Short mmCIF file of C-alpha atoms and ligand atoms in Angstrom, two decimals:
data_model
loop_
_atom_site.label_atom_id
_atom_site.label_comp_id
_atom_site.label_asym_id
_atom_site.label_seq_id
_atom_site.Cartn_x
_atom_site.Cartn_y
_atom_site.Cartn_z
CA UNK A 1 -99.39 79.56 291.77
CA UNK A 2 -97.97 83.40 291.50
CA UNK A 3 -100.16 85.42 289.00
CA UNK A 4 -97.63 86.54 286.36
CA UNK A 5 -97.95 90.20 285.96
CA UNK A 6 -97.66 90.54 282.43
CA UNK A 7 -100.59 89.58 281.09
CA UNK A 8 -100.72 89.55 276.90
CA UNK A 9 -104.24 88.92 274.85
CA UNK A 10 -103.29 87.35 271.08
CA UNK A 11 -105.73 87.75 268.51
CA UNK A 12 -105.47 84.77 266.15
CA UNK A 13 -103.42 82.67 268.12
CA UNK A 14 -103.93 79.68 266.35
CA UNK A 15 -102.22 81.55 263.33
CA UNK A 16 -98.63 80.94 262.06
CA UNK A 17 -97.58 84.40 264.44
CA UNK A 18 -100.05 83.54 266.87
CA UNK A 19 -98.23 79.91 267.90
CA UNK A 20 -94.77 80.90 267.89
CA UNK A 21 -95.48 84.58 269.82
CA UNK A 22 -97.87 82.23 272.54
CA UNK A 23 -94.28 79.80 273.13
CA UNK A 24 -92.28 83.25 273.52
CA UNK A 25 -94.41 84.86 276.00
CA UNK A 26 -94.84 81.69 277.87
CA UNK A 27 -91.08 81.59 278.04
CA UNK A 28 -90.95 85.19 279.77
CA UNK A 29 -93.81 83.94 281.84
CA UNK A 30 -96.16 85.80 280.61
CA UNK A 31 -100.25 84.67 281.36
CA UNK A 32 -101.14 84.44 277.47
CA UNK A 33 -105.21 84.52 276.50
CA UNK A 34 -105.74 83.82 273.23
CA UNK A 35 -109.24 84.84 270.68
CA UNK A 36 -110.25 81.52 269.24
CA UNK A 37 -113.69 81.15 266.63
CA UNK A 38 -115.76 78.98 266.10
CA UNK A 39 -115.07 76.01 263.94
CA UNK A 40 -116.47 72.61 263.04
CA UNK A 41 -112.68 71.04 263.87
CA UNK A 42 -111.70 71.87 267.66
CA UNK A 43 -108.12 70.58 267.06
CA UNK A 44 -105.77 73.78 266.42
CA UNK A 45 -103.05 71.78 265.18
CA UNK A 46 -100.66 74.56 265.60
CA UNK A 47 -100.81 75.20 269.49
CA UNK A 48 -102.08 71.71 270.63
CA UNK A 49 -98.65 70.89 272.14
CA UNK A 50 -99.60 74.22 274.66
CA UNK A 51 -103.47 73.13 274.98
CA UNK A 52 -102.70 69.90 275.80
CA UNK A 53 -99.38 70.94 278.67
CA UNK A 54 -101.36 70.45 281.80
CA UNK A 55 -98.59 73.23 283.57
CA UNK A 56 -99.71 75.81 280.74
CA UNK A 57 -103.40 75.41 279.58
CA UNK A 58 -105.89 76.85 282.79
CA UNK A 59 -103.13 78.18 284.34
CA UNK A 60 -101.27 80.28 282.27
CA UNK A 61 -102.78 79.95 278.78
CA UNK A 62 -106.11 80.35 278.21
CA UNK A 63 -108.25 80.43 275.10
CA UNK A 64 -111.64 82.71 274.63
CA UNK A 65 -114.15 81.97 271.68
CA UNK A 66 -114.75 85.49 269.14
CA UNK A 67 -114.89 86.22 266.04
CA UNK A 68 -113.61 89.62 265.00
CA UNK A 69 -116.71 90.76 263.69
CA UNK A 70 -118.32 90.26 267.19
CA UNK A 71 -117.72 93.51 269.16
CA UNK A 72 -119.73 92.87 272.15
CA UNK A 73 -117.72 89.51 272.67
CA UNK A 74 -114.45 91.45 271.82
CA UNK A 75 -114.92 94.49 274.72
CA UNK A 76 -116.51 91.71 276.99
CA UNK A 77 -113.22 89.71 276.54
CA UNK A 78 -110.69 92.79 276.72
CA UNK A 79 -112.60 94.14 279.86
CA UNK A 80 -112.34 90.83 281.84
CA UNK A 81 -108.79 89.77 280.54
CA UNK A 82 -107.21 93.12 281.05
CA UNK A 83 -104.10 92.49 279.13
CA UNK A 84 -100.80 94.78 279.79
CA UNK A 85 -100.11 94.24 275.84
CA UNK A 86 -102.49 93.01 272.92
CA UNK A 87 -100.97 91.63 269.40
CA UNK A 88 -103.48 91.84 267.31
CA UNK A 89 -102.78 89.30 264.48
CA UNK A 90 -106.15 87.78 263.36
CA UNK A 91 -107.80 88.44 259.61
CA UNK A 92 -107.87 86.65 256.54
CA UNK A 93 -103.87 86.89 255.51
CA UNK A 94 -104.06 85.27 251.66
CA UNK A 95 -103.03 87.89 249.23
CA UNK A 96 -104.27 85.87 246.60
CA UNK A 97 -108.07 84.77 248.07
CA UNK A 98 -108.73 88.53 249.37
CA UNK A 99 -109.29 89.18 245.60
CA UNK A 100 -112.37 86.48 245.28
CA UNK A 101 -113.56 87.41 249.22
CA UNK A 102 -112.55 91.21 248.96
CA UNK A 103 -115.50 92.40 251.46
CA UNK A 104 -114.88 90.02 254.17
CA UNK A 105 -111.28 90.79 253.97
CA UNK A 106 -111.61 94.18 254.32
CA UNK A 107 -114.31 94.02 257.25
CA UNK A 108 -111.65 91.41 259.31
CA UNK A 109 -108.59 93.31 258.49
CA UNK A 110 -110.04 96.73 258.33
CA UNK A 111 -112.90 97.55 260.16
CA UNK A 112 -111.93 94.85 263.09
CA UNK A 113 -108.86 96.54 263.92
CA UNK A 114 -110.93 100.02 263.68
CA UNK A 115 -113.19 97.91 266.51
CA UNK A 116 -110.47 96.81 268.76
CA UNK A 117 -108.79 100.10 268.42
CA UNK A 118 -112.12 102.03 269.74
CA UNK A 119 -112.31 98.94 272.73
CA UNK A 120 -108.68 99.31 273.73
CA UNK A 121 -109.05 103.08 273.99
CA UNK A 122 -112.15 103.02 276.26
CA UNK A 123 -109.68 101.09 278.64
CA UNK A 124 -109.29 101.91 282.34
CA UNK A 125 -105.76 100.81 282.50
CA UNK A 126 -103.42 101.33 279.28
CA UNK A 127 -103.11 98.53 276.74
CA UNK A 128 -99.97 98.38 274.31
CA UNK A 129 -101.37 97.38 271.48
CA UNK A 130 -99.57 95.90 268.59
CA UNK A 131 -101.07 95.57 264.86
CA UNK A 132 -100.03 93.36 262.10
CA UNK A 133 -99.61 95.41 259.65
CA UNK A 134 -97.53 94.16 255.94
CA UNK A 135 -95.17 95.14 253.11
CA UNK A 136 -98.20 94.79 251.03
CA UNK A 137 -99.05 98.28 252.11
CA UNK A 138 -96.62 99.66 250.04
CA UNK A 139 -98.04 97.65 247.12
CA UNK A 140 -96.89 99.42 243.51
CA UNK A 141 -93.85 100.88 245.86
CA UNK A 142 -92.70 104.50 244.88
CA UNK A 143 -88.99 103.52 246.46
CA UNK A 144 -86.84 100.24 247.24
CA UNK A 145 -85.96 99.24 249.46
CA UNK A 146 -89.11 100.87 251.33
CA UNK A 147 -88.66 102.55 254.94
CA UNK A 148 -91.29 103.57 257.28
CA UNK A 149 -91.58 106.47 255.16
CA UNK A 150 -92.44 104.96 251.80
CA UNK A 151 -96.24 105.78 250.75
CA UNK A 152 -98.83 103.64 251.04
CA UNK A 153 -99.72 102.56 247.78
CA UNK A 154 -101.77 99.11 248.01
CA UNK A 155 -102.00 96.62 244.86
CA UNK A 156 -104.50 93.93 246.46
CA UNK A 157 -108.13 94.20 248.47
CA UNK A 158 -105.89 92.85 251.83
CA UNK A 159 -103.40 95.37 251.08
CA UNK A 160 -105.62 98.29 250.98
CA UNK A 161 -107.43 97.05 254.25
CA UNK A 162 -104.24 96.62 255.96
CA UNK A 163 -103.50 100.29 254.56
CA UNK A 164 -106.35 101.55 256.29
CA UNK A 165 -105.50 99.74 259.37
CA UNK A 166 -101.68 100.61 259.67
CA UNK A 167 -102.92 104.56 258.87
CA UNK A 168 -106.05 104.21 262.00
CA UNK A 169 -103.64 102.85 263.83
CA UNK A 170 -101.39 105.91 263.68
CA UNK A 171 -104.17 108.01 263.95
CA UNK A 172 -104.96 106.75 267.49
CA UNK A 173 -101.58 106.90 268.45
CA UNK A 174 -101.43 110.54 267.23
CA UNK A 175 -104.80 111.65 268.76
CA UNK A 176 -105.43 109.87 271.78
CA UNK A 177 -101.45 108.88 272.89
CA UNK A 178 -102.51 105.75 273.21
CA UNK A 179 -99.20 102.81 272.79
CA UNK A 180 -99.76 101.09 269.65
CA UNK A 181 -97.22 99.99 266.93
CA UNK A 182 -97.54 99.42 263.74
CA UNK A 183 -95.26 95.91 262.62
CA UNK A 184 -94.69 96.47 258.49
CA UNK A 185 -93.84 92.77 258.47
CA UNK A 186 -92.39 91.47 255.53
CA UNK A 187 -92.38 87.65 254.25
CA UNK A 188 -91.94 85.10 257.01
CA UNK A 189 -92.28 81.97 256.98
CA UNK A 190 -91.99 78.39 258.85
CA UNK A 191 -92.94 74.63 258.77
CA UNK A 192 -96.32 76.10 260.56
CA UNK A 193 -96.80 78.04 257.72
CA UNK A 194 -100.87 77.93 256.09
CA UNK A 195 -100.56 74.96 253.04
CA UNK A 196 -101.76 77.84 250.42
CA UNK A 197 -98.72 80.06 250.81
CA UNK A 198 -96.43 79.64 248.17
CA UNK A 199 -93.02 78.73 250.35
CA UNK A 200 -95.02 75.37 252.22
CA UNK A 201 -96.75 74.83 249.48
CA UNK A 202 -93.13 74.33 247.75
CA UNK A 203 -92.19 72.36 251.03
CA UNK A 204 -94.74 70.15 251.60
CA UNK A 205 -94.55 69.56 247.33
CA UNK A 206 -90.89 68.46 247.11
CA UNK A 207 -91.16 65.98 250.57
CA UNK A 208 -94.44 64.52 248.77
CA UNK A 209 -92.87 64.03 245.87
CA UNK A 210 -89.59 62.84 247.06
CA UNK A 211 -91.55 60.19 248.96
CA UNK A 212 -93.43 59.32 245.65
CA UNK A 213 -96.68 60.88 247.20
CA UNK A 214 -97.41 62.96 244.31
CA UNK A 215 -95.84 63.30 240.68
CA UNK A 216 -96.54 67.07 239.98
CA UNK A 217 -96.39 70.71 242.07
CA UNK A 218 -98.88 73.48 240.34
CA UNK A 219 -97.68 76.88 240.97
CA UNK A 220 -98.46 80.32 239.63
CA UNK A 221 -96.06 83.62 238.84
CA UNK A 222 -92.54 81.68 239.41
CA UNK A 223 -90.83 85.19 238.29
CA UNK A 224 -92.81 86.56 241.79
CA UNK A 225 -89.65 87.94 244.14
CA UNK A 226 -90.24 88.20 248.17
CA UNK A 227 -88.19 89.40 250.91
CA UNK A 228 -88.88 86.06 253.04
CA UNK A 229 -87.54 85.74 256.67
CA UNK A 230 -88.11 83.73 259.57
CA UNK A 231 -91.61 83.36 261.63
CA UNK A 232 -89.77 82.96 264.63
CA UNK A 233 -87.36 85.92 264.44
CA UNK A 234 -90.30 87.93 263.55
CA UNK A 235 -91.92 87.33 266.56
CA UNK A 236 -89.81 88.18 268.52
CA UNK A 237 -89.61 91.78 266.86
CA UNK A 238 -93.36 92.42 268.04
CA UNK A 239 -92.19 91.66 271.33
CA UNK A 240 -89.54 94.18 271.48
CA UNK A 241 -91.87 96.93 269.88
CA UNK A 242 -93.87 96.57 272.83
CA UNK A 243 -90.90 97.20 275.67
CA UNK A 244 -89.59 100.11 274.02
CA UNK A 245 -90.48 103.50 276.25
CA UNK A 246 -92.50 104.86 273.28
CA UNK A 247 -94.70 103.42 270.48
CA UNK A 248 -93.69 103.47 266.62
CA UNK A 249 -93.45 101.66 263.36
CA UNK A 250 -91.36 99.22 262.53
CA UNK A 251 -90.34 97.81 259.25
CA UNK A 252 -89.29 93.79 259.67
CA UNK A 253 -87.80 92.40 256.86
CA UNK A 254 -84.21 91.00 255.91
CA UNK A 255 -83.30 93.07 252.66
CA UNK A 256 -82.56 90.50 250.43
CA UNK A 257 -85.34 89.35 247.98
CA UNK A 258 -85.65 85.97 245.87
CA UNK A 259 -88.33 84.41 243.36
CA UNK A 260 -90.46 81.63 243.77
CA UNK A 261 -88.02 79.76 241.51
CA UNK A 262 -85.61 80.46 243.42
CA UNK A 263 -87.59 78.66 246.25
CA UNK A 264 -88.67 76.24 243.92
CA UNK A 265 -85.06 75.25 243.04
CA UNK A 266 -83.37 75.27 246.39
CA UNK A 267 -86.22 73.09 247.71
CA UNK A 268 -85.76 70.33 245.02
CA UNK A 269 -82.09 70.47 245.85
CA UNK A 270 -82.57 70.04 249.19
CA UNK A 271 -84.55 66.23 248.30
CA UNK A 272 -82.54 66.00 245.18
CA UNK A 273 -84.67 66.06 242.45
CA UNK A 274 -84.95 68.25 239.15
CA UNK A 275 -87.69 70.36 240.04
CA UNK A 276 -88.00 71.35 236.13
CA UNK A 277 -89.57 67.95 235.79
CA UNK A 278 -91.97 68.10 238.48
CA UNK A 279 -93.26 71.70 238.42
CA UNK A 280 -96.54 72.65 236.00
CA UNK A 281 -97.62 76.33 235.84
CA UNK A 282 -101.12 77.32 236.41
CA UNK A 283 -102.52 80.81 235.48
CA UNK A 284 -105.36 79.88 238.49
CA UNK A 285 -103.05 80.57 240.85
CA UNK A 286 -101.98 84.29 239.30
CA UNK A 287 -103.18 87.57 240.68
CA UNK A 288 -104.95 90.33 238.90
CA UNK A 289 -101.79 92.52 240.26
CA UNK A 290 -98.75 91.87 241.81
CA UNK A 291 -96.80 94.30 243.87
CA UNK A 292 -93.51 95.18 243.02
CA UNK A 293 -89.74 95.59 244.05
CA UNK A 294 -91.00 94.84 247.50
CA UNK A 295 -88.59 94.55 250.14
CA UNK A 296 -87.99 96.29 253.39
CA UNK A 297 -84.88 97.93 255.12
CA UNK A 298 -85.01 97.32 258.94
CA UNK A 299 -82.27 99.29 259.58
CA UNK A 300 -84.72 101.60 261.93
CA UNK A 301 -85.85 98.05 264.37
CA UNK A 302 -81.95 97.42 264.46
CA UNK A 303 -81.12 100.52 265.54
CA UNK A 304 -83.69 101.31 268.08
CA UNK A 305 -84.31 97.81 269.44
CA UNK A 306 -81.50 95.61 268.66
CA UNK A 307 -83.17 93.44 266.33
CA UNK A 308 -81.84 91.29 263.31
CA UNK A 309 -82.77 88.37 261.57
CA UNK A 310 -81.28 85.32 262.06
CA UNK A 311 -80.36 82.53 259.84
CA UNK A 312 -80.37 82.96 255.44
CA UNK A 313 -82.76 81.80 252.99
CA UNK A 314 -80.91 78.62 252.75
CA UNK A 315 -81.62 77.73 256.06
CA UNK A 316 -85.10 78.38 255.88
CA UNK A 317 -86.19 76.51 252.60
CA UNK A 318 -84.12 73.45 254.34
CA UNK A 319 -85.74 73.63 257.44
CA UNK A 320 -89.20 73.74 255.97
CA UNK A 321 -88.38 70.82 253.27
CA UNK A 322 -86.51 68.51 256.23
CA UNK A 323 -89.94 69.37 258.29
CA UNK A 324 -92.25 68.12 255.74
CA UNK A 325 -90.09 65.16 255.11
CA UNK A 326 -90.02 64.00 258.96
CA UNK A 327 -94.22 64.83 259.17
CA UNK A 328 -94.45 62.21 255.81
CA UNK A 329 -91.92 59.55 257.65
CA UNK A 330 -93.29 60.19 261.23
CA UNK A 331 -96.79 59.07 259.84
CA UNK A 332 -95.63 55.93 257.27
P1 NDP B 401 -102.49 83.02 259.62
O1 NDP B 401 -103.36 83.03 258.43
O2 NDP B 401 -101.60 81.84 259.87
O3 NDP B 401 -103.40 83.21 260.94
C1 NDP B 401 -104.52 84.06 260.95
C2 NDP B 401 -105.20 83.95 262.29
O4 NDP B 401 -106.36 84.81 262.30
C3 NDP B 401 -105.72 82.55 262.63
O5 NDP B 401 -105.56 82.34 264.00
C4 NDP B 401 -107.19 82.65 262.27
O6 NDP B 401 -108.00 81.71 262.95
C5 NDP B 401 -107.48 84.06 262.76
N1 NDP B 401 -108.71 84.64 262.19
C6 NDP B 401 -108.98 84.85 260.88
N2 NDP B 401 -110.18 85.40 260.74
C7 NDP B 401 -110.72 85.54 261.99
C8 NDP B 401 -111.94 86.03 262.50
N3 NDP B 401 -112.90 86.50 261.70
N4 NDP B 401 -112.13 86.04 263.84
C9 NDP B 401 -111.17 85.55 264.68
N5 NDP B 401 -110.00 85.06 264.24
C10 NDP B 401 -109.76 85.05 262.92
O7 NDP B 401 -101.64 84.37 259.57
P2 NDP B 401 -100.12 84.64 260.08
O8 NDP B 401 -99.95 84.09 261.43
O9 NDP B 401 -99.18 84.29 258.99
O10 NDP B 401 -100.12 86.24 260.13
C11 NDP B 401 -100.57 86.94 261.29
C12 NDP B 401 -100.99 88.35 260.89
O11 NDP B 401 -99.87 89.03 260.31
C13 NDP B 401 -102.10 88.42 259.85
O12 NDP B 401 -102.91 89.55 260.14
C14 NDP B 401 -101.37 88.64 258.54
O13 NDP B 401 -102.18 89.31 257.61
C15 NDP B 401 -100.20 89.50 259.00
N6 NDP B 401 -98.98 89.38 258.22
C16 NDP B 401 -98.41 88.17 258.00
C17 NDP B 401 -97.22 88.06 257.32
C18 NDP B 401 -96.58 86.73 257.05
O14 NDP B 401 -95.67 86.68 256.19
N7 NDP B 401 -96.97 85.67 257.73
C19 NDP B 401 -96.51 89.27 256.84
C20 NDP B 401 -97.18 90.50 257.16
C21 NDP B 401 -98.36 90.54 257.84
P3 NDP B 401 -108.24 80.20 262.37
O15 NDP B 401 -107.07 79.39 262.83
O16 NDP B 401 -109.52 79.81 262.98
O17 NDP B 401 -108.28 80.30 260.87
P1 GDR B 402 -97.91 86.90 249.74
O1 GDR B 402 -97.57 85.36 249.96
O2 GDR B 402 -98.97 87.12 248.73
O3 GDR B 402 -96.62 87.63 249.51
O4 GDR B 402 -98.53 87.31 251.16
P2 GDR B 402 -97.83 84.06 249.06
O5 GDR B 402 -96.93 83.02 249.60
O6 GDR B 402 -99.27 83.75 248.95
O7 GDR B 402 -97.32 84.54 247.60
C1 GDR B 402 -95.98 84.92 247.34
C2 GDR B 402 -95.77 85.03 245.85
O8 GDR B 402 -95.78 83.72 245.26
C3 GDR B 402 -96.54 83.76 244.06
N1 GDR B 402 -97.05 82.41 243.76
C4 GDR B 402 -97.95 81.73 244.49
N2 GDR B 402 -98.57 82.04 245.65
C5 GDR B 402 -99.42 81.12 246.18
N3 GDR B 402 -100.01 81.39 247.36
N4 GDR B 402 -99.66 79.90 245.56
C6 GDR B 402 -99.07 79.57 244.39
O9 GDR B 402 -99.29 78.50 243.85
C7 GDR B 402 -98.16 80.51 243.83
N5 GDR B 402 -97.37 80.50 242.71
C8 GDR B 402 -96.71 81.65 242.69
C9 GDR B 402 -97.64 84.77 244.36
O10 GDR B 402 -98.21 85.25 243.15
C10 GDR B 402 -96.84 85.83 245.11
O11 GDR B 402 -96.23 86.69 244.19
C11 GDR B 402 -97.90 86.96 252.39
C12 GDR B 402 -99.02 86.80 253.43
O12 GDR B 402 -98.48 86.23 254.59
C13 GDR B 402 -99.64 88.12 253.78
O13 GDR B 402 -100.52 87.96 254.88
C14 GDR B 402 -98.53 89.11 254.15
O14 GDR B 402 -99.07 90.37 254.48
C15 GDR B 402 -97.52 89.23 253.02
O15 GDR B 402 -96.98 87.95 252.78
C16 GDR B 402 -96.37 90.19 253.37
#
């Protein structure tokens, strides 16, 4: 079999990103390695259906065990794989938890990307390197909708790690010229999305219901607003940051923001139930802070690479109630 020549290495593959960037590069045959750690449950539900394709997995697909807090493992990978582009996308991504587990959080989002930064620029061959960074960076923001430009200005323990990441990462753009992006991702979502974030959580609460699975949905802040997109048009946005001649920073977002109730109501309209009789508020499930009148204008990644969103908040909340409901029927 022909090597492919573009050769990408995800960090936390198994992730939300991770699975729907690994079916994309596959697609423009890439050879995709993905960092995998250790855990007491091999199956990684979300890229199974690539583990177990016999023409994929061995061949073009392959999966490394490391943690990001193991350096030696990291460089030992890098050196061997040799990737033409690395998306870094690993770390602990709840908002909410990174206030109870603030010192882990920082070291995986902040220090680890300080780590693979350092690897990637001892390289023998150039690496373009891509890093998740998030609106949450922008935090209390000073302007709305926020640009590229808009301060920093962190609200959460995750949001001032990925702060310090997004700012190394522009520091070792700046002083060494190596490639590396910075992705200001807003919002995105899927039916792959982790069960603690609030949009599946709505999801998978409305299908359960509807199939008289459970009687209640607990939910925090419903006056919360987002700027929530697509996973899979997202993706495909740190792809094109990587083909462009030079490296940047891209805001990703749509520029249209809703609330949780919002979600909450076009979810129970999409099984047909009153959701004001289902849904119980819990002050557990609030944050110290919040940020605020977050949402992004991606009028710079349109521009420059040609990217939009695709498909409307609608859409989206359907698509991830309808996917909950066929998981419940697929099983009874
Ligand atoms: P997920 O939480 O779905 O995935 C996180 C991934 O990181 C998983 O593969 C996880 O592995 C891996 N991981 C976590 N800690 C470690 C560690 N110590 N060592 C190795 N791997 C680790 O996140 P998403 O896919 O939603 O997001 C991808 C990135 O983008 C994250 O950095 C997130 O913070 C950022 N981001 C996400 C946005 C969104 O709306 N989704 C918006 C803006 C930024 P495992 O499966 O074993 O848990
Ligand atoms: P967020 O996403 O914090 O924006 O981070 P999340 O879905 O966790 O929260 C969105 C908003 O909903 C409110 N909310 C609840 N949230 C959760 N998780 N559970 C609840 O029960 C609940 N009730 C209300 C929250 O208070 C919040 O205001 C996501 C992650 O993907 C990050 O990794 C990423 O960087 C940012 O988006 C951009």
């Amino acid at each position: 079999m022909k090597e492919s020549k573009k050769v990408a290495l995800i960090t936390g593959i198994t992730g939300q990103d991770g699975s729907y960037l690994s079916e994309l590069l596959l697609k423009k045959d890439y050879t995709v390695h993905g960092i995998v750690r250790r855990t007491s449950n091999l199956l990684r539900s979300r890229i199974e259906h690539l583990r177990r394709d016999e023409k994929l997995y061995g061949r073009r697909l392959f999966l490394h065990y490391g943690d990001l807090s193991d350096s030696t493992t990291l460089r030992r990978i890098i050196s061997e794989v040799s990737p033409t582009e690395m998306y870094h996308l690993a770390g602990q991504s709840h908002v909410g938890l990174s206030f109870e587990i603030p010192e882990s959080t920082c070291e995986e989002t902040g220090m680890a990307t300080l780590r693979l930064l350092e690897i990637v620029r001892a390289q023998p061959s150039p690496v373009k390197f891509y890093h998740a960074s998030s609106a949450e960076i922008f935090g209390d923001a000073s302007a709305s909708p926020q640009t590229e430009n808009t301060p920093l200005r962190p609200t959460s323990p995750y949001g001032c790690a990925k702060a310090f990441a997004t700012q190394l990462a522009r520091v070792y753009r700046q002083s060494y010229g190596l490639f590396v992006c910075n992705g200001i991702l807003y919002n995105h979502e899927s039916p792959r999305r982790g069960e603690n974030f609030v949009t599946r959580k709505i999801a998978r609460g409305a299908a359960r219901i509807a199939r008289n699975l459970d009687d209640e949905l607990v939910l925090g802040n419903l006056e919360s607003r987002r700027d929530w997109g697509r996973a899979q048009d997202y993706v495909q946005a740190m792809w094109l940051m990587l083909q462009h001649q030079t490296a940047d920073d891209y805001v990703v977002a749509t520029g249209e923001t809703h609330s949780v109730r919002e979600f909450v109501d076009a979810a129970f309209a999409v099984v047909g139930l009153p959701w004001e009789k289902y849904v119980k508020h819990d002050s557990l499930f609030n944050r110290p802070t919040e940020p605020v009148r977050l949402v992004g204008c991606s009028e710079k990644i349109g521009k420059t690479l040609g990217w939009k969103p695709a498909g409307n908040f609608a859409q989206l909340v359907r698509e991830m109630v309808e996917a909950e409901l066929a998981a419940i029927d697929s099983r009874q």
